[in-house]
XYZ file of C-alpha atoms in Angstrom:
125
model
C 93.493 107.645 109.586
C 90.657 108.340 107.145
C 88.625 111.553 107.370
C 85.455 112.892 105.764
C 85.425 116.712 105.680
C 81.876 117.997 105.770
C 80.452 114.533 106.359
C 76.900 115.683 107.047
C 74.496 112.769 107.473
C 76.339 110.583 104.944
C 79.767 109.905 106.396
C 82.035 107.996 104.015
C 82.802 104.466 105.162
C 85.544 103.889 107.719
C 86.133 107.628 108.115
C 86.205 110.028 111.010
C 83.465 112.523 110.207
C 84.367 116.195 110.564
C 81.603 118.768 110.203
C 80.726 122.137 111.698
C 77.270 120.759 112.541
C 76.839 117.963 115.090
C 75.030 115.475 112.856
C 74.572 111.951 114.264
C 77.571 110.750 112.189
C 79.838 113.689 113.070
C 82.791 112.537 115.155
C 84.553 115.914 115.388
C 82.540 119.135 115.369
C 84.853 121.633 113.721
C 84.722 124.420 111.144
C 87.438 123.412 108.708
C 87.885 127.045 107.692
C 90.168 126.873 110.735
C 93.195 124.623 111.162
C 92.165 120.975 111.436
C 92.630 119.516 114.926
C 94.801 116.705 113.539
C 98.508 115.942 113.711
C 100.776 116.603 110.730
C 101.198 113.588 108.426
C 98.458 111.598 110.158
C 95.871 111.074 107.406
C 95.888 108.446 104.636
C 92.547 109.298 103.014
C 90.444 112.456 102.748
C 86.898 112.561 101.418
C 85.537 116.047 100.775
C 82.189 115.538 99.094
C 80.131 118.646 98.367
C 81.789 120.648 101.130
C 84.758 122.595 99.762
C 82.637 124.951 97.679
C 81.517 126.546 100.966
C 84.944 127.314 102.488
C 86.134 130.881 102.970
C 89.677 130.358 101.661
C 90.129 127.239 99.536
C 93.888 127.715 99.237
C 94.287 127.755 103.029
C 92.067 124.683 103.436
C 94.030 122.811 100.756
C 97.294 123.712 102.515
C 95.874 122.330 105.755
C 94.743 119.138 104.016
C 98.288 118.827 102.671
C 99.667 119.367 106.184
C 97.658 116.527 107.739
C 98.144 114.066 104.866
C 100.901 111.500 104.776
C 102.993 111.050 101.660
C 100.851 109.388 98.956
C 97.584 109.973 100.807
C 94.479 109.905 98.635
C 92.369 113.060 98.564
C 88.954 112.701 96.916
C 87.113 115.925 96.147
C 83.559 115.852 94.844
C 82.297 119.324 93.946
C 79.668 120.883 91.717
C 80.902 121.774 88.253
C 81.580 125.518 88.067
C 80.194 126.142 84.602
C 76.637 125.074 85.387
C 74.725 128.348 85.572
C 72.908 127.459 88.783
C 76.286 126.895 90.458
C 77.780 130.147 89.174
C 74.964 132.194 90.704
C 74.545 130.242 93.958
C 75.382 132.846 96.633
C 76.304 130.124 99.157
C 79.129 128.837 96.952
C 82.340 130.669 97.757
C 84.566 128.490 95.553
C 83.994 127.133 92.063
C 85.576 123.952 90.693
C 86.303 122.571 87.264
C 88.858 120.291 85.644
C 91.526 123.017 85.908
C 91.221 123.584 89.672
C 93.884 121.042 90.754
C 96.692 122.794 88.871
C 96.424 125.691 91.316
C 97.041 123.386 94.285
C 100.481 122.179 93.259
C 103.787 123.580 92.154
C 104.840 120.200 90.815
C 105.584 120.239 87.086
C 103.695 116.999 86.449
C 99.940 117.111 87.030
C 97.066 114.803 86.147
C 96.064 117.152 83.332
C 98.641 117.692 80.623
C 99.937 121.280 80.496
C 98.960 121.464 76.824
C 95.325 121.069 77.873
C 95.558 124.485 79.567
C 96.606 126.254 76.403
C 94.235 127.812 73.907
C 95.059 127.461 70.265
C 94.707 130.580 68.073
C 91.449 129.207 66.686
C 90.032 128.948 70.249
C 90.973 132.450 71.361
């Protein structure tokens, strides 16, 4: 199964569109701040394009995405870059994203970004 969380009017190809608003392309009307109405280990692909910045509890939503995904599922997140000033002050954005965000979603020692990239050298402090 392939899902598009927050599909809006532009549902990603071959996906089941999930949105809290019943757009013409929405297949499941659901607020994904609540548990997704999907079986555990049932999803192979998740598209979340410009939707996760609006969730109430990103950690809980990411745990639920993990719950519904099969092993080696692909999760594609497209989100506004946190450090753009208009994004920082946007009162509708509840979550901010940057290149360091994914390290908070895993306890695995190996991540896409090298651990050394998270360290500041004395000259940067």
